[in-house]
Coordinates of C-alpha atoms in Angstrom, one line a residue:
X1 CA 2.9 -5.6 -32.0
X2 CA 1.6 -7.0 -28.7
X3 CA 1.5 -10.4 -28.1
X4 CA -1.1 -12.7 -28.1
X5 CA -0.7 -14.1 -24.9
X6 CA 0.0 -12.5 -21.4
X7 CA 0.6 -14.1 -18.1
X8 CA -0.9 -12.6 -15.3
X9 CA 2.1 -11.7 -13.3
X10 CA 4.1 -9.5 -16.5
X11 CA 3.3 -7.8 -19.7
X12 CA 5.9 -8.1 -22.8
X13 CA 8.5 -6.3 -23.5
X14 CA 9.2 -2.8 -24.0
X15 CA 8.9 -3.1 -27.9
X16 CA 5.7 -5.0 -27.9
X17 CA 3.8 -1.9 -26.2
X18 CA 5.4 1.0 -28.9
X19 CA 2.7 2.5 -30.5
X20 CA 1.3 3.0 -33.4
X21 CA -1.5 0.2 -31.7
X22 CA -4.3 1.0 -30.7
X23 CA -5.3 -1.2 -28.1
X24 CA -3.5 -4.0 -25.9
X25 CA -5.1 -6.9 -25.7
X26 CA -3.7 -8.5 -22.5
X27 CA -4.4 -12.8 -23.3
X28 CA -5.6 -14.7 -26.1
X29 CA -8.9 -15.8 -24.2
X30 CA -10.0 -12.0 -23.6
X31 CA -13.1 -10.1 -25.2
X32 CA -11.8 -7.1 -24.9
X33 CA -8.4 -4.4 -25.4
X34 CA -7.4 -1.7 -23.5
X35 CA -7.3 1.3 -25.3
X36 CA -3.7 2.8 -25.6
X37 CA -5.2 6.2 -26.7
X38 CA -7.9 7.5 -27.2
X39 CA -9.9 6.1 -30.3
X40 CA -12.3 7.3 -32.7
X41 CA -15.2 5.5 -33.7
X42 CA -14.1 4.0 -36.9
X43 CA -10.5 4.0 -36.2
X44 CA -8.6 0.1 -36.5
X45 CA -8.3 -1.4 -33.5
X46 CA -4.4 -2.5 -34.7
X47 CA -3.0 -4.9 -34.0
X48 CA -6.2 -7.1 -33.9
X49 CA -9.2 -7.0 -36.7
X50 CA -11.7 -4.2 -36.3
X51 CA -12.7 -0.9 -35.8
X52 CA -13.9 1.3 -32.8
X53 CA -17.8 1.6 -33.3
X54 CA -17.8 4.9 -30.5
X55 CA -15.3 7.0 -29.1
X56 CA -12.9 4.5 -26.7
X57 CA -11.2 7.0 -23.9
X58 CA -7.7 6.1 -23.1
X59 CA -7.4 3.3 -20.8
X60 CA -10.5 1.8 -21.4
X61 CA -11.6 -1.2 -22.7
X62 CA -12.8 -1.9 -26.5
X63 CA -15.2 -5.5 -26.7
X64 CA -13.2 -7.1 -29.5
X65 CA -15.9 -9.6 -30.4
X66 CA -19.7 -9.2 -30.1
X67 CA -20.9 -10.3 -26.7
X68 CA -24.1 -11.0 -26.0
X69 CA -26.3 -10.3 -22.6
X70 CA -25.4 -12.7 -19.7
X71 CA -22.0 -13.3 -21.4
X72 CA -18.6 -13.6 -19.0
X73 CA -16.2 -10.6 -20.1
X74 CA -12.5 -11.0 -19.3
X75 CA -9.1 -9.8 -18.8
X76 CA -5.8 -11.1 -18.6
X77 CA -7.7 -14.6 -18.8
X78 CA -9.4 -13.7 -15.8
X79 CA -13.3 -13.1 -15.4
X80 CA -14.0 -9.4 -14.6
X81 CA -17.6 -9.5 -15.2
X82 CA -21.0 -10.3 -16.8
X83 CA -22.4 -7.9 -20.0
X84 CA -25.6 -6.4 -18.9
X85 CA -26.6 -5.8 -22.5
X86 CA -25.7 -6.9 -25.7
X87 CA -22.3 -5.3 -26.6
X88 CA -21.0 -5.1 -30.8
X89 CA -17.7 -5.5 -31.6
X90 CA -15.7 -2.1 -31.2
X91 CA -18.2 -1.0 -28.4
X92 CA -16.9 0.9 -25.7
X93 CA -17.3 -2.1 -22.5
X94 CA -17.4 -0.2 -18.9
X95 CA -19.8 0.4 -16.4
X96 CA -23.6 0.8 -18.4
X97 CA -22.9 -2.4 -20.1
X98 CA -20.6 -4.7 -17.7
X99 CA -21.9 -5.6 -14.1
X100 CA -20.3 -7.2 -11.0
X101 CA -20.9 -10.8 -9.9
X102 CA -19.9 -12.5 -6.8
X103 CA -16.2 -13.7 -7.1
X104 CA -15.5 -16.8 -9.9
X105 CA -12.0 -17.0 -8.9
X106 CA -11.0 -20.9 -8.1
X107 CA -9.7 -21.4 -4.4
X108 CA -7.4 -24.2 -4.8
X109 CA -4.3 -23.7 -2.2
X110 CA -0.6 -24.1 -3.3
X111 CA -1.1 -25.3 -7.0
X112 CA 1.4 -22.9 -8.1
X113 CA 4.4 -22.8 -5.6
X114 CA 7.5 -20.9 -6.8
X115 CA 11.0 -22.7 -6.4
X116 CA 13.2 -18.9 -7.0
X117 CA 16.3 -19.3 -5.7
X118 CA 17.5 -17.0 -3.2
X119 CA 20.7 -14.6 -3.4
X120 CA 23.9 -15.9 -2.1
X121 CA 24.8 -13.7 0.7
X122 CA 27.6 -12.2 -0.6
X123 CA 25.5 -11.3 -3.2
X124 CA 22.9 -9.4 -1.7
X125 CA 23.2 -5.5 -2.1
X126 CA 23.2 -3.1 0.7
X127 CA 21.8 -0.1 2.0
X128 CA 22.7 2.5 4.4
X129 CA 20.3 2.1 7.1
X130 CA 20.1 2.4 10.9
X131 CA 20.6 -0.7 13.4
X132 CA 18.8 0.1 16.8
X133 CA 19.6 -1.9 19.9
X134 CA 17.2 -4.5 19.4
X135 CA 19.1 -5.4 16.3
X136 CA 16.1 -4.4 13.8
X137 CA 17.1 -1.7 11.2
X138 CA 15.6 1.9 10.5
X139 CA 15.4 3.7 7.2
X140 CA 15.1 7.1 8.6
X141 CA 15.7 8.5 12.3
X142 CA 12.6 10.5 13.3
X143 CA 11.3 11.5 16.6
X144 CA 8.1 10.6 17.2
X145 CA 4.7 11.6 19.1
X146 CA 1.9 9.7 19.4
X147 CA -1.9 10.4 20.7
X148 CA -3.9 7.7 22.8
X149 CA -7.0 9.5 21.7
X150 CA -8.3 12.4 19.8
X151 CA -8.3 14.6 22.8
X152 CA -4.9 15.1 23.2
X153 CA -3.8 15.7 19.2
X154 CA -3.3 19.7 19.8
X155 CA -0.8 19.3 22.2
X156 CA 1.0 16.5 20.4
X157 CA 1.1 18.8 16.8
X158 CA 1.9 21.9 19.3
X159 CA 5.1 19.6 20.5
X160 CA 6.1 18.7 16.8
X161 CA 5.7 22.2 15.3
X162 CA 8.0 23.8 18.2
X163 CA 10.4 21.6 16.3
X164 CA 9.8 22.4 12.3
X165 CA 12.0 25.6 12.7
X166 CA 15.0 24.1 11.2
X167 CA 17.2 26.2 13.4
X168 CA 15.7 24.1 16.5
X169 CA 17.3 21.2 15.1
X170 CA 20.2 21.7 13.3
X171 CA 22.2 21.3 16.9
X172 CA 21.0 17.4 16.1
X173 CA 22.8 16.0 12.7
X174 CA 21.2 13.0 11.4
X175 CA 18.0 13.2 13.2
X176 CA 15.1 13.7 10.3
X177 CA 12.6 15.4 12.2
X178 CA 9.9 15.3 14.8
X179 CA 6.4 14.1 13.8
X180 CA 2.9 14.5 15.2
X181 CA 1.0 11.2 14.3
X182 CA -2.9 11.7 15.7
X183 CA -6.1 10.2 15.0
X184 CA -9.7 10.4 16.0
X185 CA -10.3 8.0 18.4
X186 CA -9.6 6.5 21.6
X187 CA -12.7 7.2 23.2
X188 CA -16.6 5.1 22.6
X189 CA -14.2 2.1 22.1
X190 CA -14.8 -1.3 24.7
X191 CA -11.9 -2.7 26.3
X192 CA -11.2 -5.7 24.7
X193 CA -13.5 -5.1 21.7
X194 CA -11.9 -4.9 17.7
X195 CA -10.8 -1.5 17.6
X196 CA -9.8 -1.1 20.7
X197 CA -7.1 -4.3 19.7
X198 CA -6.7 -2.5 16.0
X199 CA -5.6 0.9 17.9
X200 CA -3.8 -0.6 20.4
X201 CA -1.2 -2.8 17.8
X202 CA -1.0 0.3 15.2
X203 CA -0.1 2.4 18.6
X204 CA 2.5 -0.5 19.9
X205 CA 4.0 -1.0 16.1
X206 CA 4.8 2.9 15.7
X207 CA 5.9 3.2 19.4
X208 CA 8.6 -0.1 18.5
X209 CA 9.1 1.0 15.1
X210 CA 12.8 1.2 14.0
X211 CA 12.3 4.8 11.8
X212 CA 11.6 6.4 15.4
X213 CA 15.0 6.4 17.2
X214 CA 12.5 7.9 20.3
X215 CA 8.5 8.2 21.0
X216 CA 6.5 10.2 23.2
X217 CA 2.6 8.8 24.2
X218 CA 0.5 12.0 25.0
X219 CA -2.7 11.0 26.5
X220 CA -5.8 13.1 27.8
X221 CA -6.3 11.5 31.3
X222 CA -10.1 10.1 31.0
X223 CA -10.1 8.0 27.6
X224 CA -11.2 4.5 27.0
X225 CA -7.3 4.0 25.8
X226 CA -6.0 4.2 28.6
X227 CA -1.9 4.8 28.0
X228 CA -1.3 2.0 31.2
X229 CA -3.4 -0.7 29.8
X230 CA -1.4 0.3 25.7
X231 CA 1.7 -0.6 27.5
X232 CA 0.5 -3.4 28.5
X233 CA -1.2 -5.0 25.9
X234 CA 1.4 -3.9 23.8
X235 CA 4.3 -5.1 26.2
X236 CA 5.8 -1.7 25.8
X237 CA 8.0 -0.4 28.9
X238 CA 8.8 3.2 29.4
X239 CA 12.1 4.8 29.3
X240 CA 14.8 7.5 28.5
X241 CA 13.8 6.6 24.8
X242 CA 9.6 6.0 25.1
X243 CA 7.8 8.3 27.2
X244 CA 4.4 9.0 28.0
X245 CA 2.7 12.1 29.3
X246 CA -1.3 12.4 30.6
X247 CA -2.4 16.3 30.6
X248 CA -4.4 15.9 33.1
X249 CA -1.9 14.9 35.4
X250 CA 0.1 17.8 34.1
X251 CA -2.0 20.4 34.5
X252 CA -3.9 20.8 31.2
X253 CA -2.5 22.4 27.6
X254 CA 0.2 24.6 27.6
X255 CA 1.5 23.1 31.2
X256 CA 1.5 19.6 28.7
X257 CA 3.2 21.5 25.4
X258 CA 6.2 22.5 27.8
X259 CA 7.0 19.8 29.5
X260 CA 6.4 17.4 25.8
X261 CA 9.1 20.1 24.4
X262 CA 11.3 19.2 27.4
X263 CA 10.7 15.0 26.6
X264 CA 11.8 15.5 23.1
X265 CA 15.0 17.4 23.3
X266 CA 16.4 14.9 25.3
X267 CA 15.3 12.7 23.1
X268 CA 16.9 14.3 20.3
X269 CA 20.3 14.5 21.9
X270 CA 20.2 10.8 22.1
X271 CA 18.7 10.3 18.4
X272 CA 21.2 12.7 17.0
X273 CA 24.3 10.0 18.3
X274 CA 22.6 7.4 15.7
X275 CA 24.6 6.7 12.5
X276 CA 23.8 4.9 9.2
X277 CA 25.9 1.9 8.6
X278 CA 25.6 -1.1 5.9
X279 CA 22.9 -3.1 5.9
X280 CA 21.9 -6.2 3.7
X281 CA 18.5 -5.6 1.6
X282 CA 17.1 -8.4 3.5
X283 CA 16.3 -6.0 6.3
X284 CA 13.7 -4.3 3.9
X285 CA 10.2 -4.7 4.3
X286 CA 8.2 -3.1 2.1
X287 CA 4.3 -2.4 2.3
X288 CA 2.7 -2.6 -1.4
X289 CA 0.2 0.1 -2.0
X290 CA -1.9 0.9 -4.9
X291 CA -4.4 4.0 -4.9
X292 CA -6.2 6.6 -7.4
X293 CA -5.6 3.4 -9.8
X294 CA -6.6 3.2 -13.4
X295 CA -6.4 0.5 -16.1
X296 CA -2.9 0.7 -16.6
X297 CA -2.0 -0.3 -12.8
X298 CA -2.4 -3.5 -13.9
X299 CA -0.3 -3.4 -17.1
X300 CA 3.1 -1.3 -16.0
X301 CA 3.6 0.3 -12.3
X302 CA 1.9 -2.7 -10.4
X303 CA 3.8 -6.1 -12.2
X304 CA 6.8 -3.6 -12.6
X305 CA 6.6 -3.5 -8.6
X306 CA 5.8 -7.1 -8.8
X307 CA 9.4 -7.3 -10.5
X308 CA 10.7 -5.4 -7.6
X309 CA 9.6 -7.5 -4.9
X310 CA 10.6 -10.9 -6.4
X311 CA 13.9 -9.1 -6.4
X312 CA 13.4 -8.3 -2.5
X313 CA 12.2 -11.2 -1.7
X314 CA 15.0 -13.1 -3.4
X315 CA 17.4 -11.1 -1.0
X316 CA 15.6 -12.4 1.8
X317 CA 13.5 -9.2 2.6
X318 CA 10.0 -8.8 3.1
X319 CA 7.1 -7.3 1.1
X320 CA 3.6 -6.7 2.9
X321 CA 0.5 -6.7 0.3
X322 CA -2.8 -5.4 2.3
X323 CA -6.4 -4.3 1.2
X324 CA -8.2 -7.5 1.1
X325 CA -11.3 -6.0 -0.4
X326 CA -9.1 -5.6 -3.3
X327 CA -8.0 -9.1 -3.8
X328 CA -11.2 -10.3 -4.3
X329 CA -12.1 -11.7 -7.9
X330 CA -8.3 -12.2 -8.1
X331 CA -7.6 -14.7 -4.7
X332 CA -6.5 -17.4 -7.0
X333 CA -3.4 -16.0 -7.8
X334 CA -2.4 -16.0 -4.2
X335 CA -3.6 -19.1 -2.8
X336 CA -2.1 -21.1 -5.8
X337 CA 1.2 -19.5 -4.3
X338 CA 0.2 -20.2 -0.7
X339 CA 2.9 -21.7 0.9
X340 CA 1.1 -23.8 3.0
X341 CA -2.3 -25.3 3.5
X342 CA -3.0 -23.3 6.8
X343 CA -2.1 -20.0 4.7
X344 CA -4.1 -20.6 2.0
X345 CA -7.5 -21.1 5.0
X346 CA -6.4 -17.7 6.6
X347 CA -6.6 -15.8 3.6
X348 CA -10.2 -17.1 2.1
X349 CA -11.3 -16.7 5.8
X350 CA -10.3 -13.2 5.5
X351 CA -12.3 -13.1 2.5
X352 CA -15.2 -14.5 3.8
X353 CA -15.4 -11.9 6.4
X354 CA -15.4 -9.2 4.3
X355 CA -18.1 -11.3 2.0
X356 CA -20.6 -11.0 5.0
X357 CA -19.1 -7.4 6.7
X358 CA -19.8 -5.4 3.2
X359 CA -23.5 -7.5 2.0
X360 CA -25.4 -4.4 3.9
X361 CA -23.7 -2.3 1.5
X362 CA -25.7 -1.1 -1.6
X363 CA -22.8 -2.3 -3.9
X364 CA -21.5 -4.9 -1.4
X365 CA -17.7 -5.0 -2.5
X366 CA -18.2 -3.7 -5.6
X367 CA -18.6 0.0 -4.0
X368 CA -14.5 -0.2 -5.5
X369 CA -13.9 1.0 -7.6
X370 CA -14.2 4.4 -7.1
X371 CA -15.3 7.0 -9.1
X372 CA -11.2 8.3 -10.1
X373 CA -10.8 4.5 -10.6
X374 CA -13.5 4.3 -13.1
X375 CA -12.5 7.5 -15.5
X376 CA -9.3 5.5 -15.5
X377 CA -10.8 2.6 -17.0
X378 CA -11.5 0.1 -14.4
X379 CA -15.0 -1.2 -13.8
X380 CA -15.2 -3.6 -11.6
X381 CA -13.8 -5.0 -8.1
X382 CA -12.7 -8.4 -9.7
X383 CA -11.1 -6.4 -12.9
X384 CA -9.8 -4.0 -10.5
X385 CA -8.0 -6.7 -8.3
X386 CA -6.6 -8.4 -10.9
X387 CA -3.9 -5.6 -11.0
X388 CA -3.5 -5.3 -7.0
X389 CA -2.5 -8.9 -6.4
X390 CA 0.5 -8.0 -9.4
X391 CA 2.3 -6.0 -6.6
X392 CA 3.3 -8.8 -5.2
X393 CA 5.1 -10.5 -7.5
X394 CA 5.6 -14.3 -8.6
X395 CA 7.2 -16.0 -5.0
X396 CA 5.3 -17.9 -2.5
X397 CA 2.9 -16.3 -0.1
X398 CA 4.4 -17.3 3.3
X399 CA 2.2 -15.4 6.1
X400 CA -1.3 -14.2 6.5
X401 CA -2.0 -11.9 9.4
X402 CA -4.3 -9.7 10.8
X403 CA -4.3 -5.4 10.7
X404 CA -1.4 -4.0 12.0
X405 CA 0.0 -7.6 13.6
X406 CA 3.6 -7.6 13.8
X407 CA 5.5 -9.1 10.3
X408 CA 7.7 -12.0 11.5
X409 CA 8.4 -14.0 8.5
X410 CA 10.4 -13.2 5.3
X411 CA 9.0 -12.9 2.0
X412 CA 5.8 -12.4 0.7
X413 CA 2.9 -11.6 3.6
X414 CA -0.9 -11.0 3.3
X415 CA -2.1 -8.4 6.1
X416 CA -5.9 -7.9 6.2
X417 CA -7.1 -4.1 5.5
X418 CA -9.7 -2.5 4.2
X419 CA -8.9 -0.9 0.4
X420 CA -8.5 3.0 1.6
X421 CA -4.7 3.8 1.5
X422 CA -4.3 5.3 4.7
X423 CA -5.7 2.9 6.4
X424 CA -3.8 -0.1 5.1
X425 CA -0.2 1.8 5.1
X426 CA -0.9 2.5 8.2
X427 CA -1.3 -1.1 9.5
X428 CA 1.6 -2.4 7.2
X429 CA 3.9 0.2 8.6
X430 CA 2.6 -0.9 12.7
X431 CA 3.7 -4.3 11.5
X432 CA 7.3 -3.6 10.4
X433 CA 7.4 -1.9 6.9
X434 CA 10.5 0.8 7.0
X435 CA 9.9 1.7 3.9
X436 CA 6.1 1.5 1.1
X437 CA 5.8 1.6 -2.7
X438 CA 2.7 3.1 -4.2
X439 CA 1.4 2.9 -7.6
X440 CA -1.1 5.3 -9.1
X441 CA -2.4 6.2 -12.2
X442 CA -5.3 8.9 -11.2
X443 CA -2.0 10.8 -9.3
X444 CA -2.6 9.9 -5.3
X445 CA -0.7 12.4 -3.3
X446 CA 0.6 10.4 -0.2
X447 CA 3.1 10.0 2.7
X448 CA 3.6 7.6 5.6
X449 CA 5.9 9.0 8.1
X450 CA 8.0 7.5 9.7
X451 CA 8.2 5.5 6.8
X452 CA 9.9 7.0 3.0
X453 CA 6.8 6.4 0.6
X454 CA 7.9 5.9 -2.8
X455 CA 5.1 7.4 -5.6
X456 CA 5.2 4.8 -8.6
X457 CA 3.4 6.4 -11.8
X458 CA 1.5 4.1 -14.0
X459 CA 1.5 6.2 -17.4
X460 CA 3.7 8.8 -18.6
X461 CA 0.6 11.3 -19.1
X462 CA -0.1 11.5 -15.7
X463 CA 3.6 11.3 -14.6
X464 CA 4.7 14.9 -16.7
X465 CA 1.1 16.3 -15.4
X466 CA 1.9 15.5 -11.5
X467 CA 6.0 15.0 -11.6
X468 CA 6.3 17.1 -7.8
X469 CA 4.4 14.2 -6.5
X470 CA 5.7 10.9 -8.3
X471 CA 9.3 9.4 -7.8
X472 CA 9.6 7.1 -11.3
X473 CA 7.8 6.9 -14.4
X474 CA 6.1 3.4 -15.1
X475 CA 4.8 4.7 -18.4
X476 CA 8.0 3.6 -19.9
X477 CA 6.3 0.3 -20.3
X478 CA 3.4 1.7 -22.1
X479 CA 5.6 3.9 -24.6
X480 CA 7.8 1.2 -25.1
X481 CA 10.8 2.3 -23.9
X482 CA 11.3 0.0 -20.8
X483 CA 10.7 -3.7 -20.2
X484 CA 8.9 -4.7 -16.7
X485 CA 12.3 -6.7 -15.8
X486 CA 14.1 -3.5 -16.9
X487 CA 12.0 -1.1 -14.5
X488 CA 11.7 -3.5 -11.5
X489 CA 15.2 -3.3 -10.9
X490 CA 15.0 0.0 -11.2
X491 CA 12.5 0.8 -8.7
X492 CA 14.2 -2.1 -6.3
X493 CA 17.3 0.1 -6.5
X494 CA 15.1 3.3 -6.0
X495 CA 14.3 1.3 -2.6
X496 CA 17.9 0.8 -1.9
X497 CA 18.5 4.4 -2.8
X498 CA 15.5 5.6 -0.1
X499 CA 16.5 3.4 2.5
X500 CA 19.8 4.7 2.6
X501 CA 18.3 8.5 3.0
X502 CA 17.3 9.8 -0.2
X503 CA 13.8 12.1 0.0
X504 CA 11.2 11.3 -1.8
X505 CA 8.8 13.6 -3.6
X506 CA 6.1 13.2 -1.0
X507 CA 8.7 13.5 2.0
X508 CA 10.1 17.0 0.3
X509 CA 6.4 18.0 0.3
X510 CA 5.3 17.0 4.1
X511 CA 3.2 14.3 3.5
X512 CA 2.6 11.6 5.8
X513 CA 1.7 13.2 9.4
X514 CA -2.1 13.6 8.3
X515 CA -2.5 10.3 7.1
X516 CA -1.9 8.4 10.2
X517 CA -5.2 6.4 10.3
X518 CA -5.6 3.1 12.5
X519 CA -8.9 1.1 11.3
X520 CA -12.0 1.9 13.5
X521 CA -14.5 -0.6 13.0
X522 CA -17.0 0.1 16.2
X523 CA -20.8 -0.7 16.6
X524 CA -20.5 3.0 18.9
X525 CA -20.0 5.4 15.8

């Protein structure tokens, strides 16, 4: 039977989830159970007293006690919302009967601080990885292309797909491939203005990023981002191993295409010479990801991830947790782990903004969940949040920066981002991430080249419906088969496994080129 009693950061043990029951109830304080099938109305709500008074889908949640109008609902001990109605006990609670409010999370800063003990470095595990002349490490050896601006994307994707003949690069062993990452902007974008600074970092993290062993920066001529003025904000200096080519200096498309084609063979020569060596796990930094969620996120993938990271972090590596918007309802359980005062103030200012950017909104924040999000169970921002912040674990939070920013300390950081996938990966992997875990329990389909994207599934219905996409099978949890210890250290040794080379489902498929996609917030679009 399920416990009475849950902290926030773990669920029990791999027999407390087996069914026969019904429903989980998640802490002793909590209205409500998530459904671990779906119920019929009359059918016991086991282990706890009652009956379903309507059908309960799977993954949703069952009121447990009467509530009345006005009443605060919760999860996991945490507020998730206000009833809109009166709600009987054994009625179906979700989105016609439970309504946002603003977030009641507490802000107090570093009431919780974690005192783990690190590894001893002889006993921290290894991976086979890639050390680059400036002595950070790669978990894959790609060639890369990059766009200043929309403009000039053809002839960057022309350049990459010369290359996706495996013929054309089989005389270079080790290299894993070349890569077209574009985007649509670059132009209608003031110098010095916010997404001009936002472009220009994600540009400047993927040209320095350790998975490229060699960039090229393909420009139009006329943009707003200017390449000159990215190296320089950027502090990025040309050579045999970061290039840059304007087609208008080179006499437009196909005059561009061949002389791009030339750039990257010789890059590849060089890249091929690269070899994987030993590397401790503390050169991992992993960006945290959780999209096309449902009500099990919270329960299995994302603490089982959570798991993960503690074990990372423990080695000394890094884990990067993003989508702000997603936090919110649930900032409590990272500023009571803020490992200082001035951390705590960055992330509630963070907040803060994103109070004031989203009130125009119809739904303010509360626009996420999103409609795959809700079928799965989830119903509000703050109920929805409550299982993002479990990516990251129980250690300290150590660093709050801003989108894309380079990641300088170790452990547990907070990069602002707004909650669409793409968007945030992308910023995590400009600040250093070789390497991103993402949960799902709708089934997201996603990549991050140059970065190996590992698919985490949340429940083993989904997992056996989509298995081409996802890389390990969270449901264990749910069916009782697997504890959350048990399947963090698996999925911290499918990271060791990934650094060191093995594909991943969405690298066999060819994800991760399209979904290149710096945050463009810009008062000229």
């Amino acid at each position: 039977m399920p416990p009475e009693s849950l902290p926030a950061a773990s669920v029990p043990a791999a027999a407390d989830l087996s069914l026969p029951a019904a429903i989980l109830r998640l802490h002793p304080a909590d209205e409500v159970g998530v459904a671990l099938r779906a119920l019929a109305p009359g059918e016991a709500l086991d282990p706890v007293p009652g009956r379903a008074g309507e059908p309960i889908p799977f993954g949703h949640k069952v009121a447990l006690v009467p509530l009345a109008a006005g009443a605060v609902v919760h999860r996991l001990g945490q507020p998730i919302g206000v009833a809109t109605r009166d709600i009987p006990a054994g009625g179906h609670v979700h989105v016609h009967n439970l309504g946002f409010e603003t977030s009641m999370a507490t802000r107090t800063i570093g009431t919780r601080l974690s005192n783990a003990p690190r590894r001893p470095q002889l006993e921290v595990p290894t991976f086979q990885g890639f050390r680059r002349p400036d002595g950070r490490v790669g978990t894959r050896n790609y060639v890369g292309i990059l766009t200043s601006v929309n403009c000039s994307a053809l002839v960057a994707r022309l350049i990459a797909d010369h290359f996706r003949d495996p013929a054309r690069l089989a005389p270079y062993p080790g290299v894993d491939g070349v890569v077209a990452l574009t985007h649509k902007s670059g132009c209608s974008i003031a110098e010095g203005g916010r997404s001009m600074g936002m472009l220009r970092r994600a540009l400047g993290g993927y040209a320095r990023h350790p998975n490229f062993a060699g960039v090229l920066l393909v420009g139009l001529g006329c943009e707003d981002n200017q390449i000159e003025a990215l190296m320089r904000d950027e502090a990025l200096v040309a050579g045999p191993m970061l290039r840059t080519l304007v087609m208008q200096d080179e006499g437009g498309t196909r005059a561009s295409v061949a002389r791009g084609m030339g750039m990257v063979e010789e890059m590849l020569v060089a890249a091929a010479t690269a070899r994987r060596e030993p590397i401790p796990a503390s050169e991992l930094v992993v960006g945290l990801q959780c999209g096309g969620s449902d009500s099990f996120s919270g329960i299995s993938a994302n603490p089982a991830l959570g798991a993960a990271v503690d074990r990372l972090v423990a080695c000394g590596g890094t884990a990067i947790l993003s989508e702000t918007p997603e936090i919110y309802g649930a900032e409590n359980l990272l500023l009571e782990r803020a490992a200082d005062r001035a951390t705590g103030e960055r992330l509630i200012g963070l907040l803060d903004w994103w109070e004031e950017h989203t009130r125009d909104e119809p739904q303010g924040l509360d626009n996420n969940p999103s409609p795959g999000n809700k079928a799965g169970g989830l119903t509000t921002i703050l109920e929805k949040s409550l299982g993002a912040v479990a990516k990251g674990g129980t250690t300290n939070l150590v660093e709050v920066v801003g989108y894309a920013a380079p990641v300088t300390r170790r452990g547990l950081v907070f990069m602002d981002s707004p909650g669409f996938d793409p968007i945030s990966a992308t910023g995590q992997v400009a600040g250093g991430a070789n390497l991103v875990a993402f949960t799902t329990g709708r089934g997201s389909c996603f990549g991050c080249r140059p970065a190996p994207s590992i698919k985490l599934a949340t429940n083993t219905a989904m997992y056996r419906r989509m298995a081409d996409d996802m890389d390990i099978n969270c449901g264990a949890i749910l069916d009782g088969t697997a504890s959350i210890d048990e399947m963090g250290e698996a999925i911290f040794a499918l990271m060791l496994a990934t650094a060191s080379g093995a594909a991943t489902r969405s690298e066999e498929l060819g994800y991760g080129e399209d979904e290149f996609a710096p945050w463009h917030v810009n008062a000229w679009l």
